[in-house]
PDB file of C-alpha atoms in Angstrom:
ATOM      1  CA  GLU A   1     220.954  28.496-132.796  1.00  0.00           C
ATOM      2  CA  VAL A   2     219.782  25.296-131.129  1.00  0.00           C
ATOM      3  CA  GLN A   3     217.733  26.022-128.016  1.00  0.00           C
ATOM      4  CA  LEU A   4     215.875  23.907-125.484  1.00  0.00           C
ATOM      5  CA  LEU A   5     213.483  25.446-122.976  1.00  0.00           C
ATOM      6  CA  GLU A   6     211.999  23.403-120.136  1.00  0.00           C
ATOM      7  CA  SER A   7     208.859  24.275-118.219  1.00  0.00           C
ATOM      8  CA  GLY A   8     206.348  22.699-115.869  1.00  0.00           C
ATOM      9  CA  GLY A   9     208.394  22.297-112.713  1.00  0.00           C
ATOM     10  CA  GLY A  10     207.087  23.204-109.285  1.00  0.00           C
ATOM     11  CA  LEU A  11     206.114  21.975-105.839  1.00  0.00           C
ATOM     12  CA  VAL A  12     204.083  18.777-105.634  1.00  0.00           C
ATOM     13  CA  GLN A  13     203.081  16.513-102.756  1.00  0.00           C
ATOM     14  CA  PRO A  14     204.395  12.961-102.466  1.00  0.00           C
ATOM     15  CA  GLY A  15     202.259  10.651-104.569  1.00  0.00           C
ATOM     16  CA  GLY A  16     201.290  13.484-106.889  1.00  0.00           C
ATOM     17  CA  SER A  17     201.854  14.030-110.605  1.00  0.00           C
ATOM     18  CA  LEU A  18     203.541  16.621-112.790  1.00  0.00           C
ATOM     19  CA  ARG A  19     204.202  16.998-116.522  1.00  0.00           C
ATOM     20  CA  LEU A  20     207.352  18.645-117.757  1.00  0.00           C
ATOM     21  CA  SER A  21     207.726  20.118-121.235  1.00  0.00           C
ATOM     22  CA  CYS A  22     210.789  20.967-123.315  1.00  0.00           C
ATOM     23  CA  THR A  23     210.307  23.152-126.368  1.00  0.00           C
ATOM     24  CA  ALA A  24     213.008  22.886-129.012  1.00  0.00           C
ATOM     25  CA  SER A  25     214.078  25.287-131.746  1.00  0.00           C
ATOM     26  CA  GLY A  26     216.906  25.714-134.211  1.00  0.00           C
ATOM     27  CA  PHE A  27     217.011  22.140-135.545  1.00  0.00           C
ATOM     28  CA  THR A  28     214.784  19.498-137.153  1.00  0.00           C
ATOM     29  CA  PHE A  29     213.331  18.100-133.957  1.00  0.00           C
ATOM     30  CA  SER A  30     212.133  14.766-135.356  1.00  0.00           C
ATOM     31  CA  HIS A  31     215.627  13.904-136.592  1.00  0.00           C
ATOM     32  CA  TYR A  32     217.076  13.579-133.109  1.00  0.00           C
ATOM     33  CA  ALA A  33     216.558  11.428-130.059  1.00  0.00           C
ATOM     34  CA  MET A  34     216.068  13.311-126.802  1.00  0.00           C
ATOM     35  CA  SER A  35     216.645  12.573-123.128  1.00  0.00           C
ATOM     36  CA  TRP A  36     215.719  13.834-119.690  1.00  0.00           C
ATOM     37  CA  VAL A  37     218.541  14.058-117.139  1.00  0.00           C
ATOM     38  CA  ARG A  38     218.061  15.134-113.522  1.00  0.00           C
ATOM     39  CA  GLN A  39     220.242  16.485-110.758  1.00  0.00           C
ATOM     40  CA  ALA A  40     219.198  16.343-107.112  1.00  0.00           C
ATOM     41  CA  PRO A  41     220.308  19.285-104.952  1.00  0.00           C
ATOM     42  CA  GLY A  42     224.057  19.111-104.420  1.00  0.00           C
ATOM     43  CA  ARG A  43     224.287  15.779-106.228  1.00  0.00           C
ATOM     44  CA  GLY A  44     225.492  14.457-109.574  1.00  0.00           C
ATOM     45  CA  LEU A  45     223.782  13.899-112.908  1.00  0.00           C
ATOM     46  CA  GLU A  46     221.344  11.015-113.378  1.00  0.00           C
ATOM     47  CA  TRP A  47     219.914   9.978-116.741  1.00  0.00           C
ATOM     48  CA  VAL A  48     216.125   9.503-116.486  1.00  0.00           C
ATOM     49  CA  SER A  49     214.569   8.665-119.846  1.00  0.00           C
ATOM     50  CA  ALA A  50     215.290   8.688-123.581  1.00  0.00           C
ATOM     51  CA  ILE A  51     213.126   8.637-126.704  1.00  0.00           C
ATOM     52  CA  SER A  52     213.924   8.065-130.359  1.00  0.00           C
ATOM     53  CA  GLY A  53     213.354  10.736-132.988  1.00  0.00           C
ATOM     54  CA  SER A  54     210.094   9.173-134.157  1.00  0.00           C
ATOM     55  CA  GLY A  55     208.903   8.636-130.599  1.00  0.00           C
ATOM     56  CA  GLY A  56     208.423   4.949-131.218  1.00  0.00           C
ATOM     57  CA  VAL A  57     211.146   3.716-128.876  1.00  0.00           C
ATOM     58  CA  THR A  58     211.623   4.784-125.262  1.00  0.00           C
ATOM     59  CA  TYR A  59     213.941   3.816-122.435  1.00  0.00           C
ATOM     60  CA  ASP A  60     213.773   4.561-118.708  1.00  0.00           C
ATOM     61  CA  ALA A  61     216.147   4.379-115.774  1.00  0.00           C
ATOM     62  CA  ASP A  62     215.264   1.705-113.241  1.00  0.00           C
ATOM     63  CA  SER A  63     214.549   4.380-110.617  1.00  0.00           C
ATOM     64  CA  VAL A  64     211.624   5.809-112.594  1.00  0.00           C
ATOM     65  CA  LYS A  65     210.393   2.819-114.587  1.00  0.00           C
ATOM     66  CA  GLY A  66     206.635   2.409-114.265  1.00  0.00           C
ATOM     67  CA  ARG A  67     206.192   5.909-112.805  1.00  0.00           C
ATOM     68  CA  PHE A  68     207.566   8.270-115.476  1.00  0.00           C
ATOM     69  CA  THR A  69     206.652   8.351-119.180  1.00  0.00           C
ATOM     70  CA  ILE A  70     208.651  10.165-121.829  1.00  0.00           C
ATOM     71  CA  SER A  71     206.891  11.258-125.030  1.00  0.00           C
ATOM     72  CA  ARG A  72     207.200  13.811-127.798  1.00  0.00           C
ATOM     73  CA  ASP A  73     205.030  15.747-130.242  1.00  0.00           C
ATOM     74  CA  ASN A  74     207.148  16.365-133.318  1.00  0.00           C
ATOM     75  CA  SER A  75     204.495  18.655-134.809  1.00  0.00           C
ATOM     76  CA  LYS A  76     204.990  20.961-131.815  1.00  0.00           C
ATOM     77  CA  ASN A  77     208.767  20.450-131.426  1.00  0.00           C
ATOM     78  CA  THR A  78     208.090  19.491-127.827  1.00  0.00           C
ATOM     79  CA  LEU A  79     209.380  16.790-125.496  1.00  0.00           C
ATOM     80  CA  TYR A  80     207.418  15.724-122.417  1.00  0.00           C
ATOM     81  CA  LEU A  81     207.985  13.877-119.162  1.00  0.00           C
ATOM     82  CA  GLN A  82     204.888  12.706-117.350  1.00  0.00           C
ATOM     83  CA  MET A  83     205.823  12.028-113.734  1.00  0.00           C
ATOM     84  CA  ASN A  84     203.402  10.047-111.552  1.00  0.00           C
ATOM     85  CA  ARG A  85     203.608   8.697-108.005  1.00  0.00           C
ATOM     86  CA  LEU A  86     206.291  11.218-107.178  1.00  0.00           C
ATOM     87  CA  ARG A  87     208.595  10.633-104.233  1.00  0.00           C
ATOM     88  CA  ALA A  88     210.798  12.937-102.178  1.00  0.00           C
ATOM     89  CA  GLU A  89     213.847  11.449-103.888  1.00  0.00           C
ATOM     90  CA  ASP A  90     212.561  12.702-107.245  1.00  0.00           C
ATOM     91  CA  THR A  91     213.298  16.259-106.105  1.00  0.00           C
ATOM     92  CA  ALA A  92     215.771  17.622-108.635  1.00  0.00           C
ATOM     93  CA  ILE A  93     216.450  19.959-111.505  1.00  0.00           C
ATOM     94  CA  TYR A  94     215.257  18.230-114.665  1.00  0.00           C
ATOM     95  CA  TYR A  95     217.160  18.959-117.875  1.00  0.00           C
ATOM     96  CA  CYS A  96     216.194  18.012-121.396  1.00  0.00           C
ATOM     97  CA  ALA A  97     219.092  17.265-123.697  1.00  0.00           C
ATOM     98  CA  LYS A  98     219.487  16.667-127.428  1.00  0.00           C
ATOM     99  CA  ASP A  99     221.133  13.471-128.622  1.00  0.00           C
ATOM    100  CA  GLN A 100     223.319  13.341-131.724  1.00  0.00           C
ATOM    101  CA  SER A 101     221.306  10.849-133.783  1.00  0.00           C
ATOM    102  CA  VAL A 102     217.714   9.790-134.406  1.00  0.00           C
ATOM    103  CA  VAL A 103     218.353   6.573-132.511  1.00  0.00           C
ATOM    104  CA  ALA A 104     218.065   6.676-128.737  1.00  0.00           C
ATOM    105  CA  LEU A 105     220.477   4.861-126.478  1.00  0.00           C
ATOM    106  CA  SER A 106     223.594   4.891-128.616  1.00  0.00           C
ATOM    107  CA  PRO A 107     227.232   5.875-127.989  1.00  0.00           C
ATOM    108  CA  ASN A 108     226.297   9.522-128.460  1.00  0.00           C
ATOM    109  CA  TYR A 109     226.597  12.559-126.278  1.00  0.00           C
ATOM    110  CA  PHE A 110     224.164  15.257-125.169  1.00  0.00           C
ATOM    111  CA  ASP A 111     224.424  18.677-126.744  1.00  0.00           C
ATOM    112  CA  PRO A 112     222.954  21.052-125.979  1.00  0.00           C
ATOM    113  CA  TRP A 113     221.090  20.973-122.682  1.00  0.00           C
ATOM    114  CA  GLY A 114     218.224  23.174-121.591  1.00  0.00           C
ATOM    115  CA  GLN A 115     218.520  25.425-118.557  1.00  0.00           C
ATOM    116  CA  GLY A 116     216.500  22.993-116.409  1.00  0.00           C
ATOM    117  CA  THR A 117     213.286  23.143-114.411  1.00  0.00           C
ATOM    118  CA  LEU A 118     213.103  22.454-110.664  1.00  0.00           C
ATOM    119  CA  VAL A 119     210.776  19.800-109.303  1.00  0.00           C
ATOM    120  CA  THR A 120     210.272  19.718-105.540  1.00  0.00           C
ATOM    121  CA  VAL A 121     208.373  16.835-103.966  1.00  0.00           C
ATOM    122  CA  SER A 122     207.388  17.709-100.426  1.00  0.00           C
ATOM    123  CA  SER A 123     204.379  17.843 -98.150  1.00  0.00           C
TER     124      SER A 123
ATOM    125  CA  SER B   1     224.530  -1.890-113.538  1.00  0.00           C
ATOM    126  CA  TYR B   2     227.553  -0.171-115.011  1.00  0.00           C
ATOM    127  CA  VAL B   3     229.391   2.160-112.633  1.00  0.00           C
ATOM    128  CA  LEU B   4     231.710   5.046-113.459  1.00  0.00           C
ATOM    129  CA  THR B   5     233.961   6.219-110.623  1.00  0.00           C
ATOM    130  CA  GLN B   6     235.587   9.653-110.469  1.00  0.00           C
ATOM    131  CA  PRO B   7     237.665  11.295-107.728  1.00  0.00           C
ATOM    132  CA  PRO B   8     235.447  13.687-105.753  1.00  0.00           C
ATOM    133  CA  SER B   9     237.867  16.576-106.074  1.00  0.00           C
ATOM    134  CA  VAL B  10     241.004  17.750-107.828  1.00  0.00           C
ATOM    135  CA  SER B  11     242.936  20.873-106.881  1.00  0.00           C
ATOM    136  CA  VAL B  12     245.368  22.535-109.259  1.00  0.00           C
ATOM    137  CA  ALA B  13     247.365  25.745-109.395  1.00  0.00           C
ATOM    138  CA  PRO B  14     246.820  28.167-112.269  1.00  0.00           C
ATOM    139  CA  GLY B  15     248.900  27.276-115.291  1.00  0.00           C
ATOM    140  CA  LYS B  16     249.363  23.676-114.182  1.00  0.00           C
ATOM    141  CA  THR B  17     247.709  20.514-115.481  1.00  0.00           C
ATOM    142  CA  ALA B  18     244.554  18.959-114.042  1.00  0.00           C
ATOM    143  CA  THR B  19     243.949  15.259-114.643  1.00  0.00           C
ATOM    144  CA  ILE B  20     240.492  13.807-113.987  1.00  0.00           C
ATOM    145  CA  THR B  21     239.985  10.066-114.194  1.00  0.00           C
ATOM    146  CA  CYS B  22     236.847   8.054-114.896  1.00  0.00           C
ATOM    147  CA  GLY B  23     237.064   4.386-113.979  1.00  0.00           C
ATOM    148  CA  GLY B  24     234.806   1.676-115.341  1.00  0.00           C
ATOM    149  CA  ASN B  25     235.014  -1.984-116.285  1.00  0.00           C
ATOM    150  CA  ASN B  26     236.579  -2.141-119.771  1.00  0.00           C
ATOM    151  CA  ILE B  27     235.655   1.485-120.345  1.00  0.00           C
ATOM    152  CA  GLY B  28     238.207   1.495-123.142  1.00  0.00           C
ATOM    153  CA  THR B  29     235.675  -0.391-125.283  1.00  0.00           C
ATOM    154  CA  LYS B  30     233.109   2.385-124.883  1.00  0.00           C
ATOM    155  CA  SER B  31     232.844   5.954-126.160  1.00  0.00           C
ATOM    156  CA  VAL B  32     233.361   8.411-123.302  1.00  0.00           C
ATOM    157  CA  HIS B  33     232.068  11.960-123.170  1.00  0.00           C
ATOM    158  CA  TRP B  34     232.961  14.693-120.682  1.00  0.00           C
ATOM    159  CA  TYR B  35     230.814  17.558-119.418  1.00  0.00           C
ATOM    160  CA  GLN B  36     231.686  20.736-117.556  1.00  0.00           C
ATOM    161  CA  GLN B  37     229.108  22.200-115.178  1.00  0.00           C
ATOM    162  CA  LYS B  38     229.574  25.553-113.511  1.00  0.00           C
ATOM    163  CA  PRO B  39     227.393  26.606-110.545  1.00  0.00           C
ATOM    164  CA  GLY B  40     223.842  27.406-111.586  1.00  0.00           C
ATOM    165  CA  GLN B  41     224.425  26.370-115.190  1.00  0.00           C
ATOM    166  CA  ALA B  42     223.510  23.400-117.354  1.00  0.00           C
ATOM    167  CA  PRO B  43     226.234  20.907-118.283  1.00  0.00           C
ATOM    168  CA  LEU B  44     228.322  21.635-121.388  1.00  0.00           C
ATOM    169  CA  VAL B  45     230.123  18.970-123.404  1.00  0.00           C
ATOM    170  CA  VAL B  46     233.878  19.626-123.505  1.00  0.00           C
ATOM    171  CA  ILE B  47     235.101  16.299-124.939  1.00  0.00           C
ATOM    172  CA  TYR B  48     233.159  13.716-126.932  1.00  0.00           C
ATOM    173  CA  TYR B  49     234.039  10.307-128.360  1.00  0.00           C
ATOM    174  CA  ASP B  50     236.997   9.960-126.003  1.00  0.00           C
ATOM    175  CA  GLY B  51     239.075  12.805-127.357  1.00  0.00           C
ATOM    176  CA  ASP B  52     237.197  15.048-129.790  1.00  0.00           C
ATOM    177  CA  ARG B  53     236.670  18.679-128.865  1.00  0.00           C
ATOM    178  CA  PRO B  54     233.571  20.714-129.816  1.00  0.00           C
ATOM    179  CA  SER B  55     234.087  24.026-131.542  1.00  0.00           C
ATOM    180  CA  GLY B  56     234.603  26.766-128.996  1.00  0.00           C
ATOM    181  CA  ILE B  57     236.259  24.504-126.438  1.00  0.00           C
ATOM    182  CA  PRO B  58     239.909  25.479-125.864  1.00  0.00           C
ATOM    183  CA  GLU B  59     242.681  23.149-127.008  1.00  0.00           C
ATOM    184  CA  ARG B  60     243.713  22.994-123.351  1.00  0.00           C
ATOM    185  CA  PHE B  61     241.020  20.320-122.950  1.00  0.00           C
ATOM    186  CA  SER B  62     241.939  16.828-124.125  1.00  0.00           C
ATOM    187  CA  GLY B  63     240.790  13.288-123.455  1.00  0.00           C
ATOM    188  CA  SER B  64     241.960   9.700-123.694  1.00  0.00           C
ATOM    189  CA  ASN B  65     240.472   6.293-122.993  1.00  0.00           C
ATOM    190  CA  SER B  66     242.069   2.883-122.544  1.00  0.00           C
ATOM    191  CA  GLY B  67     241.641  -0.223-120.446  1.00  0.00           C
ATOM    192  CA  ASN B  68     239.609   0.551-117.351  1.00  0.00           C
ATOM    193  CA  THR B  69     240.247   4.302-117.223  1.00  0.00           C
ATOM    194  CA  ALA B  70     239.267   7.344-119.249  1.00  0.00           C
ATOM    195  CA  THR B  71     241.029  10.632-118.587  1.00  0.00           C
ATOM    196  CA  LEU B  72     240.186  14.290-119.062  1.00  0.00           C
ATOM    197  CA  THR B  73     243.243  16.551-119.055  1.00  0.00           C
ATOM    198  CA  ILE B  74     243.121  20.307-118.698  1.00  0.00           C
ATOM    199  CA  SER B  75     246.464  21.902-119.525  1.00  0.00           C
ATOM    200  CA  GLY B  76     247.400  25.423-118.454  1.00  0.00           C
ATOM    201  CA  VAL B  77     244.445  25.580-116.068  1.00  0.00           C
ATOM    202  CA  GLU B  78     242.701  28.928-115.755  1.00  0.00           C
ATOM    203  CA  ALA B  79     240.426  30.259-113.018  1.00  0.00           C
ATOM    204  CA  GLY B  80     237.479  29.910-115.395  1.00  0.00           C
ATOM    205  CA  ASP B  81     237.996  26.129-115.546  1.00  0.00           C
ATOM    206  CA  GLU B  82     236.800  25.781-111.951  1.00  0.00           C
ATOM    207  CA  ALA B  83     233.705  23.596-112.225  1.00  0.00           C
ATOM    208  CA  ASP B  84     232.285  20.111-111.773  1.00  0.00           C
ATOM    209  CA  TYR B  85     233.224  17.603-114.466  1.00  0.00           C
ATOM    210  CA  TYR B  86     231.278  14.439-115.356  1.00  0.00           C
ATOM    211  CA  CYS B  87     232.116  11.526-117.641  1.00  0.00           C
ATOM    212  CA  GLN B  88     229.316   9.700-119.480  1.00  0.00           C
ATOM    213  CA  VAL B  89     228.916   6.503-121.507  1.00  0.00           C
ATOM    214  CA  TRP B  90     226.193   4.370-123.022  1.00  0.00           C
ATOM    215  CA  ASP B  91     225.981   0.940-121.422  1.00  0.00           C
ATOM    216  CA  SER B  92     224.678  -1.344-124.171  1.00  0.00           C
ATOM    217  CA  SER B  93     224.125  -4.276-121.828  1.00  0.00           C
ATOM    218  CA  SER B  94     221.506  -2.397-119.816  1.00  0.00           C
ATOM    219  CA  ASP B  95     220.445   0.127-122.477  1.00  0.00           C
ATOM    220  CA  HIS B  96     221.104   2.926-120.023  1.00  0.00           C
ATOM    221  CA  TYR B  97     223.122   6.096-120.224  1.00  0.00           C
ATOM    222  CA  VAL B  98     225.500   6.313-117.255  1.00  0.00           C
ATOM    223  CA  PHE B  99     227.174   9.337-115.707  1.00  0.00           C
ATOM    224  CA  GLY B 100     230.248   9.324-113.539  1.00  0.00           C
ATOM    225  CA  THR B 101     230.108  10.425-109.917  1.00  0.00           C
ATOM    226  CA  GLY B 102     231.545  13.832-110.768  1.00  0.00           C
ATOM    227  CA  THR B 103     234.767  15.679-109.914  1.00  0.00           C
ATOM    228  CA  LYS B 104     234.980  19.177-108.509  1.00  0.00           C
ATOM    229  CA  VAL B 105     237.995  21.008-109.927  1.00  0.00           C
ATOM    230  CA  THR B 106     239.315  23.780-107.709  1.00  0.00           C
ATOM    231  CA  VAL B 107     241.837  26.280-109.015  1.00  0.00           C
ATOM    232  CA  LEU B 108     244.094  27.316-106.142  1.00  0.00           C
TER     233      LEU B 108
END
């Protein structure tokens, strides 16, 4: 069974940093691109970042470009999101999601999703 | 940036048909995916590549895509279908994934 488990969320002050992790199991991790998608309280889904299966190619939404960095360690079956210079508007549940091919940013869908980890940016 | 517009809410009686639209410029040229999200849960894909259905998703769920509108149709709606639904595409011009604004389906 394919499973994704996020961790690392919590309360952080504006301007602070946080690193999220997503541990994968049940599939050959390096064969699939991965993404982070967030959802602010009571709001819709927003794609954040994507990374290819090898980790060599990454993409970021304009709202996080230059502040967030997506990476992966295929030897540990783990996806990361390093979040710096956090703002109140970054408060959200952050989901990791598995793409359907090794190539990121393609006409593919996300399946499955992890259960999410909550990030709260507040003083 | 590419924008996907959905109606905020759709109400439907049990056993009837719910139709959820997703509007975007020439969306018919893109592959559209649909997700169901129930309160407190992660999204779940219910339709992919416009009209394909994952295993385990009831045949009541179907999708189509043409012109400037993609559509998710839920036939014979059940109480358990009450959820938020999101469409999603890949916008090649910006290299971004894009989600629709979301539609809350209420079963009367």
